């Protein structure tokens, strides 16, 4: 048992590695730095109301990023999260407004729609062996079109569904502690993130998620039905996107069929900034959340400083690169 | 339907409500004058080259006439020449094309419209204070004109009003909402915001609602949500152009040209300011769309 | 004794390769049946068919007396057929335990994982193997040797009645091999039938009951291990006698010192290592797994950083910070892990052979001299007898041993005057081994300085003019080559530990 | 030498495999099918003028796709091609219109600008070890912003540079054979593609491009200065994007600062449809060209058929997936 000492040391370290904790820490660092920087730069930045605004701005992209994380950990990529979100919102609109069915049905429909889309992408990838990039690019275009078709290129409003806007604008927390009126949208984000993190780290599905990303062939040779699991993961991601669709729809109290293009890159960026590797096998939800927050803080802060729009993009680009670079440096140190 | 004369409309955008309204107008005219209509436009109002590809495809279909709203009129001139050489009349709509080629332009003066918005804003905030503008696009003609129209008029006529921020949300409701909230955070004493198109205006409404602020909102275009906001008084009022009219007049002018009738060089479809008080007047209601 | 497996007239074709030509093979319960053959003979392919990975093109496969068409690994597993693959197939980002039980994780309700049970069960298996390894270690951080042990543990965990071991000892040292044999004997007494593939002849006598030999994808014959001379088996494999001469140490007292390494240090992996190699000398590096030989080699070559230490080539100190520097200084390093560090497996043989020398194969404007690349590759395919349909074949489609030969060809062609070979004969058949030994000697006699790192003592003793021995990152001594040095002398130095410390993964 | 006979057979086959010819063939097949299909569906489709229109529509995306192919073969990805193209166009505008320098200077400036941007991305990736996705995403944002800043958010016209529009609108071929007035833009595309294909298959740079994508570590351990080569490849890609910038600028006779977003996905799609694997190590320029053509034919054809715009995206998405699926099936057959 003389091995004990080095072994345990290593295993502690390795545990850190695969929960990606050091990445979290570091991503955290850049987040803190940003927050401090903006607080100094503008007195208006560090207010409860604005912090809540930032959280709310994170909610949609955050949910999409969580979904994207699942797919990316399997070594895939999902370009369809943006338009899929819109599609689910439109479905909810059709069910609730056009068909006038009760709220729960609409919620279910949106999530089911997402799951179904995920199922399709998953099948394309797993069964038809289409590269995830193409499969989800195709889905992105298809869903973009379908949203317009189904909605008749008109926004669908939820005026006749009382309580729909409460999904993301109401504040269960606020009702309990009036001091911090955190909107439900944010709550939903954290619930979704928590649930997904649990699935990733505690369930078989999560285990295969990592295993597939790490060495799919090895998993297959171990006699696992890799296709089925992969499809399941894409479907799960899809249903999460469905939730995202509900959050944005309820926030805008309408399904905007033209929305969603470009959201996919933002989501993926959040994931990668959060330290998840695009080559698959490693990643964390916490990291993704922080990644999404970094992006939201950045946009919000620059707007509050009334930085000219064209410069906002320049700064955003630079900081994204720097944040990830810091992460790399740190990683090389620890590894 | 092959015997029907065919008139494609190549627009600047597609899914924005404004363009959808133009489309409806065009289709109505299509019905009325028995011509086949198609309506196409790039995803966002920057993609000049995509628009030119659309023109090329339209030309290949040997149309009777082409309706065209140029993203950048200069950039599209070579293509327009080709169309002209093919002897196909071009009807410009929305914003004009700096060229002799179009037989007519059914347009609306965005600068004047935005200036009217400025006047209404000034009136509503009592001629003094901070205001902000949220527009849909930094580079497209409509975006530029509406911002310039508003800002310049304020600068000329209202020395005590100060435009503290002009930002662009790409007509995306969500982004416009976020922008509104950050502007409100940055300027707690803000008096009013002008949302320069449907998406921006709704974004402003949402943002103000979420932030629980109480400021004057002037919108642009209509659409169900905006009408609702005006009716409820949340939005002081909004400018609406007559996109349905634009679409209709464009096709009508095309038909007239085909039939060899002469058309006026410019057909101005006008713009209107509407608020809770006048939005049910028949002539206003006629130009509002969902 | 019941017949577990009976394969008759098995056929397998790959594009352009007739890999198996009507091969017969059978396995009894409680026997170790060795499968021998040169690189590319078709051993792994035959086993992949038995384990359901490849579909056979012809022939009959009977397991437990019944005819079977295996349609995937799962089917084979359900029949109780387990396999240790020649190429490691592990998930580097996952922990050891997660790898061992992939696909069969102990679960709680609602698909929840029972991580505790997972680690407990894994620990149990390791214990039965006397393997000291924390189940929670991430596989990617282990040495190949330890990863190989994990593969073995995984195969055992299936409790298969038929266990295929495709070159399980390629990456192991003697101690671990001994331990593995213990495990095999145990399984044997439990009635398990074991198919054992290896290129290490000495292992036959120790473990095998019967030996089946293949050549060029064809079945040559099956003999009893006990009453068959190794030389005869080799003859069956290679089709000729393989010479087995020993080392004669040249007099190098006058020779120039080509490479001089002084005071190398990095953490506990490399501790104050200094040595030198002369022109025309073969310096062998012996040591147990984890001794740090690879680390030293990589540090010299600039592949890994070092905390301190100087390298002198031809007496002039040269600052080596990256492999490019080393190669420019005339040092070549053949890695022990061909798959990850040796080959661009997606590319063809000719490119891989030329990979280290492309600068020499291009015109001033950077245009490749394609024909020269091709002809060079063909030349080495001949020289090293690389079994490949053509120099345009993708390396990943070659058999393990032939891949190794491609790496060797790469460095031979680069033509450095200092060559470091790390486990050069790992997974290489006897015939080719002899060829490579000849080659190394020839290179030395041509005046190159050669370092050979090997975990096979016989290899070290057969090649080395001097033998450096390492233990836990320290150079514990340098012995003269030739008869007067015995295995015992080397093992003594190899286990000359600092008190109260033992190397990682060493079996007690 | 019993191996002899199979050897020769094999080598022919394997030559096919690693030049990816069968993929080309198949991608070709889907292209042909599309062409035939549209010709049957509409008499207006198969006209010289329309074919030329399609080629012209391909030119810009094609050039970008060729650049993207280089980066993708190294195992990277380039999200910045779109905005980088715009940036180079703007630089040309500044040099030619604002500074009034002669045409060759402007051409050089644009290409140099592209090369420099590529150099930056390359350095981020190779030296700073930032994942290509993030490095190029950052560049995409930075360049988008800079284009707006430099141009003052207004298009820059080339009216005072006689002959600039000839770069892509003139027709050298047309002058020789009036029968087929193929615009220079198309000519440039084919020249660029030819040149790049030559570099990929005949030069060290190209060989390392594949090797890096196949196993970078192995290349490094072969004593190759991988970083330097990688940077060189990104720079080359950048300069090609610069050419793309010139083509589009001359086609629009103006530098449109707002252009370019979204073009990156289209370029990458063309690459992947062309059979290049996103995991690196394999790919062909011919494939990429065909991929780009497929996309252009698709868009043009659907417009000619007057398919409603919302349906156009649906169909495009579907056909992209099908085209790649066909490719996969074929590949599994051969492999
Ligand atoms: N997937 C494949 N495609 C094409 N050829 C293959 C494939 N797999 C194996 N081969 C060829 O089949 C022959 C037998 O390969 P195999 O791996 O069975 O040899 P082996 O006996 O295991 O050799 P080694 O001792 O080196 O592992 C070799 O010539 C190899 O190149
Ligand atoms: N990839 C790796 N990650 C972490 N530690 C490693 C790695 N490779 C080697 N080590 C450690 O470095 C030391 C020496 O490694 P290694 O086993 O390669 O030495 P060696 O003498 O070359 O043995 P062999 O060549 O027989 O494998 C061991 O303690 C091992 O645990
Ligand atoms: Mg083998
Ligand atoms: Mg080693």
PDB file of C-alpha atoms and ligand atoms in Angstrom, chain C residues 144 293-295 333 336 422-423 426 453, ligand 4:
ATOM      1  CA  UNK C 144       0.574   2.275 -21.600  1.00  0.00           C
ATOM      2  CA  UNK C 293      13.320   5.778 -19.340  1.00  0.00           C
ATOM      3  CA  UNK C 294      10.704   7.140 -21.683  1.00  0.00           C
ATOM      4  CA  UNK C 295      10.688  10.385 -19.750  1.00  0.00           C
ATOM      5  CA  UNK C 333      13.343   9.356 -31.213  1.00  0.00           C
ATOM      6  CA  UNK C 336       6.940   3.625 -27.458  1.00  0.00           C
ATOM      7  CA  UNK C 422      11.874   3.235 -27.220  1.00  0.00           C
ATOM      8  CA  UNK C 423      10.526  -0.327 -27.245  1.00  0.00           C
ATOM      9  CA  UNK C 426       6.976  -3.945 -29.302  1.00  0.00           C
ATOM     10  CA  UNK C 453      14.996   1.371 -24.386  1.00  0.00           C
TER      11      UNK C 453
HETATM   12 MG1  LIG E   4       8.501   3.843 -21.725  1.00  0.00          MG
END
